[in-house]
mmCIF file of C-alpha atoms in Angstrom:
data_model
loop_
_atom_site.group_PDB
_atom_site.id
_atom_site.type_symbol
_atom_site.label_atom_id
_atom_site.label_comp_id
_atom_site.label_asym_id
_atom_site.label_seq_id
_atom_site.Cartn_x
_atom_site.Cartn_y
_atom_site.Cartn_z
ATOM 1 C CA UNK A 1078 7.043 17.132 -22.560
ATOM 2 C CA UNK A 1079 7.563 17.912 -18.912
ATOM 3 C CA UNK A 1080 8.811 14.591 -16.965
ATOM 4 C CA UNK A 1081 7.321 13.797 -13.634
ATOM 5 C CA UNK A 1082 9.965 12.216 -11.353
ATOM 6 C CA UNK A 1083 9.744 9.568 -8.488
ATOM 7 C CA UNK A 1084 12.593 8.715 -7.286
ATOM 8 C CA UNK A 1085 14.914 7.181 -9.871
ATOM 9 C CA UNK A 1086 12.060 6.653 -12.283
ATOM 10 C CA UNK A 1087 10.715 9.171 -14.736
ATOM 11 C CA UNK A 1088 7.793 9.378 -16.375
ATOM 12 C CA UNK A 1089 7.516 11.064 -19.639
ATOM 13 C CA UNK A 1090 10.240 13.080 -21.825
ATOM 14 C CA UNK A 1091 11.327 9.867 -23.850
ATOM 15 C CA UNK A 1092 12.283 7.816 -20.574
ATOM 16 C CA UNK A 1093 12.199 3.750 -20.931
ATOM 17 C CA UNK A 1094 8.343 2.621 -20.559
ATOM 18 C CA UNK A 1095 7.593 2.186 -16.276
ATOM 19 C CA UNK A 1096 4.546 -0.418 -15.103
ATOM 20 C CA UNK A 1097 1.899 0.260 -13.005
ATOM 21 C CA UNK A 1098 0.434 -2.731 -11.672
ATOM 22 C CA UNK A 1099 -1.065 -4.265 -8.914
ATOM 23 C CA UNK A 1100 -4.636 -5.684 -7.848
ATOM 24 C CA UNK A 1101 -7.995 -3.723 -8.416
ATOM 25 C CA UNK A 1102 -8.462 -3.704 -4.948
ATOM 26 C CA UNK A 1103 -7.164 -4.978 -1.438
ATOM 27 C CA UNK A 1104 -8.744 -8.182 -0.980
ATOM 28 C CA UNK A 1105 -6.465 -8.829 2.249
ATOM 29 C CA UNK A 1106 -2.981 -8.159 3.764
ATOM 30 C CA UNK A 1107 -1.543 -11.148 3.061
ATOM 31 C CA UNK A 1108 -2.646 -11.139 -0.659
ATOM 32 C CA UNK A 1109 -1.408 -7.552 -1.799
ATOM 33 C CA UNK A 1110 1.742 -8.374 0.493
ATOM 34 C CA UNK A 1111 2.187 -11.386 -1.387
ATOM 35 C CA UNK A 1112 1.531 -10.261 -5.248
ATOM 36 C CA UNK A 1113 3.446 -6.731 -4.456
ATOM 37 C CA UNK A 1114 6.865 -8.938 -3.820
ATOM 38 C CA UNK A 1115 6.221 -10.642 -6.706
ATOM 39 C CA UNK A 1116 5.607 -7.755 -8.688
ATOM 40 C CA UNK A 1117 8.607 -6.059 -7.033
ATOM 41 C CA UNK A 1118 11.142 -9.120 -7.475
ATOM 42 C CA UNK A 1119 9.757 -9.523 -11.984
ATOM 43 C CA UNK A 1120 10.030 -5.674 -12.259
ATOM 44 C CA UNK A 1121 13.766 -5.483 -10.471
ATOM 45 C CA UNK A 1122 14.820 -8.538 -12.722
ATOM 46 C CA UNK A 1123 13.734 -6.668 -15.853
ATOM 47 C CA UNK A 1124 14.711 -3.438 -15.358
ATOM 48 C CA UNK A 1125 11.040 -2.236 -15.285
ATOM 49 C CA UNK A 1126 10.622 0.505 -13.536
ATOM 50 C CA UNK A 1127 7.217 0.072 -11.213
ATOM 51 C CA UNK A 1128 4.729 1.331 -9.054
ATOM 52 C CA UNK A 1129 2.227 -0.588 -7.107
ATOM 53 C CA UNK A 1130 -1.410 -0.127 -7.738
ATOM 54 C CA UNK A 1131 -4.128 -1.046 -5.463
ATOM 55 C CA UNK A 1132 -7.324 0.415 -3.739
ATOM 56 C CA UNK A 1133 -8.638 0.648 -0.456
ATOM 57 C CA UNK A 1134 -11.680 1.325 -1.190
ATOM 58 C CA UNK A 1135 -13.633 0.969 -4.768
ATOM 59 C CA UNK A 1136 -16.440 3.066 -3.905
ATOM 60 C CA UNK A 1137 -17.934 2.978 -7.755
ATOM 61 C CA UNK A 1138 -18.823 -0.476 -7.734
ATOM 62 C CA UNK A 1139 -21.745 -1.842 -9.904
ATOM 63 C CA UNK A 1140 -23.812 -3.226 -7.229
ATOM 64 C CA UNK A 1141 -24.114 -1.755 -3.479
ATOM 65 C CA UNK A 1142 -23.562 -5.643 -2.248
ATOM 66 C CA UNK A 1143 -20.348 -6.071 -4.277
ATOM 67 C CA UNK A 1144 -16.334 -6.353 -1.921
ATOM 68 C CA UNK A 1145 -15.344 -2.391 -1.484
ATOM 69 C CA UNK A 1146 -12.048 -3.221 0.477
ATOM 70 C CA UNK A 1147 -10.920 -2.842 3.685
ATOM 71 C CA UNK A 1148 -11.470 1.035 3.892
ATOM 72 C CA UNK A 1149 -8.967 3.827 4.433
ATOM 73 C CA UNK A 1150 -7.751 3.397 7.569
ATOM 74 C CA UNK A 1151 -6.781 -0.171 7.479
ATOM 75 C CA UNK A 1152 -5.792 -0.006 3.390
ATOM 76 C CA UNK A 1153 -3.940 2.921 4.219
ATOM 77 C CA UNK A 1154 -1.733 1.047 6.755
ATOM 78 C CA UNK A 1155 -1.163 -2.237 4.535
ATOM 79 C CA UNK A 1156 -0.325 0.185 1.533
ATOM 80 C CA UNK A 1157 2.708 1.775 4.016
ATOM 81 C CA UNK A 1158 3.555 -1.460 4.931
ATOM 82 C CA UNK A 1159 4.101 -3.157 1.260
ATOM 83 C CA UNK A 1160 5.645 0.332 0.389
ATOM 84 C CA UNK A 1161 8.301 -0.032 3.697
ATOM 85 C CA UNK A 1162 8.918 -3.781 3.316
ATOM 86 C CA UNK A 1163 9.589 -3.689 -0.967
ATOM 87 C CA UNK A 1164 10.722 -0.224 -1.241
ATOM 88 C CA UNK A 1165 8.225 0.697 -3.968
ATOM 89 C CA UNK A 1166 6.312 3.510 -4.887
ATOM 90 C CA UNK A 1167 2.701 3.794 -4.460
ATOM 91 C CA UNK A 1168 -0.127 4.493 -6.587
ATOM 92 C CA UNK A 1169 -3.850 4.443 -4.910
ATOM 93 C CA UNK A 1170 -7.164 6.213 -5.928
ATOM 94 C CA UNK A 1171 -9.072 8.986 -3.869
ATOM 95 C CA UNK A 1172 -12.635 8.873 -4.308
ATOM 96 C CA UNK A 1173 -13.953 12.346 -1.644
ATOM 97 C CA UNK A 1174 -11.497 15.453 -0.747
ATOM 98 C CA UNK A 1175 -11.309 14.606 2.409
ATOM 99 C CA UNK A 1176 -9.021 11.404 1.797
ATOM 100 C CA UNK A 1177 -6.440 13.370 0.032
ATOM 101 C CA UNK A 1178 -4.219 14.087 2.772
ATOM 102 C CA UNK A 1179 -4.500 10.976 4.891
ATOM 103 C CA UNK A 1180 -3.764 8.830 1.193
ATOM 104 C CA UNK A 1181 -0.951 11.645 0.535
ATOM 105 C CA UNK A 1182 1.119 10.669 3.727
ATOM 106 C CA UNK A 1183 1.592 6.932 2.239
ATOM 107 C CA UNK A 1184 0.567 7.302 -1.795
ATOM 108 C CA UNK A 1185 3.405 8.516 -4.226
ATOM 109 C CA UNK A 1186 0.562 9.349 -6.533
ATOM 110 C CA UNK A 1187 -3.041 10.301 -5.829
ATOM 111 C CA UNK A 1188 -5.529 8.459 -8.711
ATOM 112 C CA UNK A 1189 -8.633 10.655 -9.105
ATOM 113 C CA UNK A 1190 -11.026 7.915 -11.086
ATOM 114 C CA UNK A 1191 -12.631 8.107 -14.207
ATOM 115 C CA UNK A 1192 -16.081 8.853 -13.529
ATOM 116 C CA UNK A 1193 -14.564 11.868 -11.320
ATOM 117 C CA UNK A 1194 -12.441 13.464 -13.520
ATOM 118 C CA UNK A 1195 -13.946 17.145 -13.657
ATOM 119 C CA UNK A 1196 -14.286 16.890 -9.592
ATOM 120 C CA UNK A 1197 -13.007 20.214 -9.446
ATOM 121 C CA UNK A 1198 -12.826 20.622 -5.392
ATOM 122 C CA UNK A 1199 -11.451 16.596 -5.377
ATOM 123 C CA UNK A 1200 -8.765 17.681 -8.440
ATOM 124 C CA UNK A 1201 -7.908 21.003 -6.244
ATOM 125 C CA UNK A 1202 -7.557 18.605 -2.933
ATOM 126 C CA UNK A 1203 -5.184 15.924 -4.604
ATOM 127 C CA UNK A 1204 -3.152 18.830 -5.795
ATOM 128 C CA UNK A 1205 -2.721 20.712 -2.604
ATOM 129 C CA UNK A 1206 -1.171 17.185 -1.456
ATOM 130 C CA UNK A 1207 2.083 18.346 -3.569
ATOM 131 C CA UNK A 1208 1.462 14.019 -4.499
ATOM 132 C CA UNK A 1209 1.592 13.588 -8.290
ATOM 133 C CA UNK A 1210 -2.000 13.143 -8.931
ATOM 134 C CA UNK A 1211 -3.022 10.783 -11.669
ATOM 135 C CA UNK A 1212 -5.857 11.946 -13.828
ATOM 136 C CA UNK A 1213 -7.909 8.971 -15.199
ATOM 137 C CA UNK A 1214 -9.815 10.479 -18.901
ATOM 138 C CA UNK A 1215 -13.461 10.244 -17.987
ATOM 139 C CA UNK A 1216 -15.160 7.286 -20.388
ATOM 140 C CA UNK A 1217 -17.015 10.459 -21.866
ATOM 141 C CA UNK A 1218 -14.654 12.425 -22.580
ATOM 142 C CA UNK A 1219 -12.459 13.656 -25.826
ATOM 143 C CA UNK A 1220 -8.949 12.933 -25.208
ATOM 144 C CA UNK A 1221 -8.084 16.903 -25.917
ATOM 145 C CA UNK A 1222 -11.273 17.650 -23.135
ATOM 146 C CA UNK A 1223 -8.411 16.386 -20.750
ATOM 147 C CA UNK A 1224 -6.863 19.680 -20.771
ATOM 148 C CA UNK A 1225 -9.333 21.453 -18.472
ATOM 149 C CA UNK A 1226 -8.495 18.982 -15.225
ATOM 150 C CA UNK A 1227 -4.796 18.877 -15.691
ATOM 151 C CA UNK A 1228 -5.119 22.816 -15.849
ATOM 152 C CA UNK A 1229 -7.532 22.582 -12.462
ATOM 153 C CA UNK A 1230 -4.181 20.910 -10.872
ATOM 154 C CA UNK A 1231 -1.414 22.875 -11.997
ATOM 155 C CA UNK A 1232 -3.031 26.389 -11.225
ATOM 156 C CA UNK A 1233 -3.986 24.996 -7.985
ATOM 157 C CA UNK A 1234 -0.412 24.913 -7.838
ATOM 158 C CA UNK A 1235 0.916 21.778 -8.900
ATOM 159 C CA UNK A 1236 2.580 20.851 -12.277
ATOM 160 C CA UNK A 1237 3.581 17.079 -11.593
ATOM 161 C CA UNK A 1238 0.243 15.521 -13.577
ATOM 162 C CA UNK A 1239 -0.204 12.571 -15.831
ATOM 163 C CA UNK A 1240 -2.791 11.961 -17.478
ATOM 164 C CA UNK A 1241 -4.358 7.997 -17.770
ATOM 165 C CA UNK A 1242 -6.622 6.541 -20.826
ATOM 166 C CA UNK A 1243 -8.971 4.205 -19.776
ATOM 167 C CA UNK A 1244 -11.365 3.872 -22.513
ATOM 168 C CA UNK A 1245 -14.624 5.540 -23.844
ATOM 169 C CA UNK A 1246 -18.045 4.614 -23.865
ATOM 170 C CA UNK A 1247 -18.869 2.937 -27.126
ATOM 171 C CA UNK A 1248 -22.812 2.267 -26.589
ATOM 172 C CA UNK A 1249 -23.749 -0.019 -23.839
ATOM 173 C CA UNK A 1250 -21.972 -1.990 -21.862
ATOM 174 C CA UNK A 1251 -18.547 -1.265 -24.025
ATOM 175 C CA UNK A 1252 -15.350 0.545 -24.037
ATOM 176 C CA UNK A 1253 -13.419 1.412 -27.113
ATOM 177 C CA UNK A 1254 -9.436 2.941 -27.104
ATOM 178 C CA UNK A 1255 -8.744 5.439 -29.565
ATOM 179 C CA UNK A 1256 -4.813 5.543 -30.682
ATOM 180 C CA UNK A 1257 -5.109 9.315 -31.738
ATOM 181 C CA UNK A 1258 -5.855 9.210 -28.323
ATOM 182 C CA UNK A 1259 -2.250 9.536 -26.883
ATOM 183 C CA UNK A 1260 -0.602 12.069 -29.040
ATOM 184 C CA UNK A 1261 -3.338 14.039 -28.385
ATOM 185 C CA UNK A 1262 -3.135 13.929 -24.998
ATOM 186 C CA UNK A 1263 0.881 13.819 -24.825
ATOM 187 C CA UNK A 1264 0.709 17.082 -26.459
ATOM 188 C CA UNK A 1265 -0.673 18.528 -23.428
ATOM 189 C CA UNK A 1266 2.754 18.351 -22.128
ATOM 190 C CA UNK A 1267 2.407 15.574 -20.018
ATOM 191 C CA UNK A 1268 3.191 11.708 -19.498
ATOM 192 C CA UNK A 1269 0.833 9.694 -20.781
ATOM 193 C CA UNK A 1270 -0.248 6.110 -19.160
ATOM 194 C CA UNK A 1271 -2.462 3.394 -20.570
ATOM 195 C CA UNK A 1272 -4.508 1.149 -18.274
ATOM 196 C CA UNK A 1273 -5.310 -1.718 -20.836
ATOM 197 C CA UNK A 1274 -7.246 -3.656 -17.994
ATOM 198 C CA UNK A 1275 -9.976 -1.734 -17.209
ATOM 199 C CA UNK A 1276 -9.878 -0.640 -21.201
ATOM 200 C CA UNK A 1277 -11.325 -4.137 -21.138
ATOM 201 C CA UNK A 1278 -14.405 -3.650 -19.115
ATOM 202 C CA UNK A 1279 -17.464 -4.554 -20.120
ATOM 203 C CA UNK A 1280 -19.643 -1.835 -17.645
ATOM 204 C CA UNK A 1281 -22.482 -3.195 -15.757
ATOM 205 C CA UNK A 1282 -22.458 -5.998 -18.254
ATOM 206 C CA UNK A 1283 -22.439 -9.130 -15.839
ATOM 207 C CA UNK A 1284 -26.148 -8.375 -14.570
ATOM 208 C CA UNK A 1285 -24.694 -6.503 -11.545
ATOM 209 C CA UNK A 1286 -20.949 -6.871 -12.314
ATOM 210 C CA UNK A 1287 -18.260 -5.409 -14.479
ATOM 211 C CA UNK A 1288 -17.963 -7.998 -17.015
ATOM 212 C CA UNK A 1289 -14.320 -7.959 -19.172
ATOM 213 C CA UNK A 1290 -12.796 -9.293 -22.037
ATOM 214 C CA UNK A 1291 -9.213 -10.096 -20.500
ATOM 215 C CA UNK A 1292 -8.155 -11.968 -24.072
ATOM 216 C CA UNK A 1293 -7.311 -8.953 -25.359
ATOM 217 C CA UNK A 1294 -4.754 -7.801 -22.820
ATOM 218 C CA UNK A 1295 -1.275 -8.345 -24.870
ATOM 219 C CA UNK A 1296 -3.421 -7.214 -28.372
ATOM 220 C CA UNK A 1297 -4.325 -3.565 -26.987
ATOM 221 C CA UNK A 1298 -0.288 -3.473 -24.392
ATOM 222 C CA UNK A 1299 1.261 -3.645 -27.601
ATOM 223 C CA UNK A 1300 -0.852 -1.482 -29.555
ATOM 224 C CA UNK A 1301 -0.196 1.213 -27.096
ATOM 225 C CA UNK A 1302 3.278 0.935 -26.600
ATOM 226 C CA UNK A 1303 3.751 1.826 -30.032
ATOM 227 C CA UNK A 1304 1.828 4.766 -29.767
ATOM 228 C CA UNK A 1305 4.339 5.901 -27.751
ATOM 229 C CA UNK A 1306 3.112 5.779 -23.920
ATOM 230 C CA UNK A 1307 4.779 6.446 -20.704
ATOM 231 C CA UNK A 1308 3.370 3.853 -18.900
ATOM 232 C CA UNK A 1309 1.191 1.325 -18.704
ATOM 233 C CA UNK A 1310 -1.542 0.070 -16.476
ATOM 234 C CA UNK A 1311 -2.081 -3.391 -15.585
ATOM 235 C CA UNK A 1312 -4.837 -5.110 -12.916
ATOM 236 C CA UNK A 1313 -2.627 -7.960 -11.808
ATOM 237 C CA UNK A 1314 -3.567 -11.117 -9.753
ATOM 238 C CA UNK A 1315 -2.236 -14.529 -9.351
ATOM 239 C CA UNK A 1316 -5.717 -16.244 -9.448
ATOM 240 C CA UNK A 1317 -7.718 -13.773 -11.440
ATOM 241 C CA UNK A 1318 -10.904 -16.275 -11.365
ATOM 242 C CA UNK A 1319 -11.217 -15.315 -7.702
ATOM 243 C CA UNK A 1320 -10.598 -11.916 -7.416
ATOM 244 C CA UNK A 1321 -13.325 -9.756 -5.697
ATOM 245 C CA UNK A 1322 -12.658 -7.369 -8.068
ATOM 246 C CA UNK A 1323 -12.437 -7.069 -12.437
ATOM 247 C CA UNK A 1324 -11.894 -10.393 -12.093
ATOM 248 C CA UNK A 1325 -12.869 -10.988 -16.095
ATOM 249 C CA UNK A 1326 -10.404 -8.121 -17.227
ATOM 250 C CA UNK A 1327 -7.361 -8.956 -14.694
ATOM 251 C CA UNK A 1328 -4.311 -9.981 -16.074
ATOM 252 C CA UNK A 1329 -2.925 -13.558 -14.774
ATOM 253 C CA UNK A 1330 0.423 -13.049 -13.244
ATOM 254 C CA UNK A 1331 1.820 -15.727 -14.966
ATOM 255 C CA UNK A 1332 1.378 -13.884 -18.156
ATOM 256 C CA UNK A 1333 3.117 -10.788 -17.157
ATOM 257 C CA UNK A 1334 6.899 -11.752 -17.771
ATOM 258 C CA UNK A 1335 6.417 -12.841 -21.343
ATOM 259 C CA UNK A 1336 4.100 -9.499 -21.896
ATOM 260 C CA UNK A 1337 6.616 -7.257 -20.431
ATOM 261 C CA UNK A 1338 9.210 -8.570 -22.245
ATOM 262 C CA UNK A 1339 7.591 -7.781 -25.726
ATOM 263 C CA UNK A 1340 6.265 -4.683 -24.590
ATOM 264 C CA UNK A 1341 10.204 -3.272 -23.634
ATOM 265 C CA UNK A 1342 11.350 -4.674 -27.156
ATOM 266 C CA UNK A 1343 8.338 -2.456 -28.810
ATOM 267 C CA UNK A 1344 9.459 0.420 -26.595
ATOM 268 C CA UNK A 1345 12.993 0.060 -27.461
ATOM 269 C CA UNK A 1346 11.978 0.006 -30.782
ATOM 270 C CA UNK A 1347 9.540 3.542 -30.116
ATOM 271 C CA UNK A 1348 12.445 5.236 -28.240
ATOM 272 C CA UNK A 1349 15.142 5.233 -31.327
ATOM 273 C CA UNK A 1350 16.060 8.592 -32.668
ATOM 274 C CA UNK A 1351 14.110 9.596 -36.366
ATOM 275 C CA UNK A 1352 10.959 7.712 -35.068
ATOM 276 C CA UNK A 1353 7.755 9.660 -35.179
ATOM 277 C CA UNK A 1354 6.704 8.402 -32.337
ATOM 278 C CA UNK A 1355 9.543 8.713 -30.320
ATOM 279 C CA UNK A 1356 9.383 12.559 -31.614
ATOM 280 C CA UNK A 1357 5.885 13.058 -30.860
ATOM 281 C CA UNK A 1358 6.361 11.139 -27.750
ATOM 282 C CA UNK A 1359 9.300 13.966 -26.777
ATOM 283 C CA UNK A 1360 7.573 16.701 -28.016
ATOM 284 C CA UNK A 1361 8.340 20.031 -27.620
ATOM 285 C CA UNK A 1362 8.599 21.292 -24.647
ATOM 286 C CA UNK A 1363 10.931 22.280 -21.798
ATOM 287 C CA UNK A 1364 12.160 18.505 -20.518
ATOM 288 C CA UNK A 1365 12.312 19.930 -17.468
ATOM 289 C CA UNK A 1366 12.590 17.776 -14.235
ATOM 290 C CA UNK A 1367 9.766 18.065 -11.595
ATOM 291 C CA UNK A 1368 11.344 17.546 -7.913
ATOM 292 C CA UNK A 1369 10.031 14.455 -6.310
#
């Protein structure tokens, strides 16, 4: 498996589990800044590699009346300030090709939303920035099918790709996670992320809003880490009931530390030499570190 590097953070290749976390959307500059600081402090204290995630625009909300965020310009300004203040890496999503270049001036990782994971022009625009590209596997794709999206980025000249599992549509208003997806996607030679909180959405299940099942976050997170993922993706909020997006599937901030401690313990076991998960995770690739 190739390793994708962001400064001191190395994703893939048997390296320790990394955390991607933050609010679903930038609700205000003060809220995002305070939450980023608390997440950065916690990750530093626990020694967990950390990437801050927040969206400047949620362009795919269920209802046209739902809160979308501050928009591109103001959102990137807020993310740039967070990056400078706390020294954290930034992940944010883009929805149109024209957003790739300005977002790349701030974000270290450009995320392709799951619904857009086959959009060739968007993938190529993200690739052209040279930033790490995180492809969220569409809810409609089989695990092996994401190789075509990966190839679009790599063929555009950017090998710095990671892939995220966020559940598969299963009937109406429901998503499921097939644990076989992780070794299948890891066999593509790219680091694999598990977006736990989005996997617990009930899309459109709230009559105009997305419902969710936050009570299963810990269960799915532990199972995913045991399957040998390279990073865990969690939407975290200090007051989930008041969150302006994905309130029903966000992890309360006060539950993050005990969960991370459990996940770190599981990850340490998984990475022990001789375990089958460890061997699959390392893969048979070159293990080459890609430039930051």
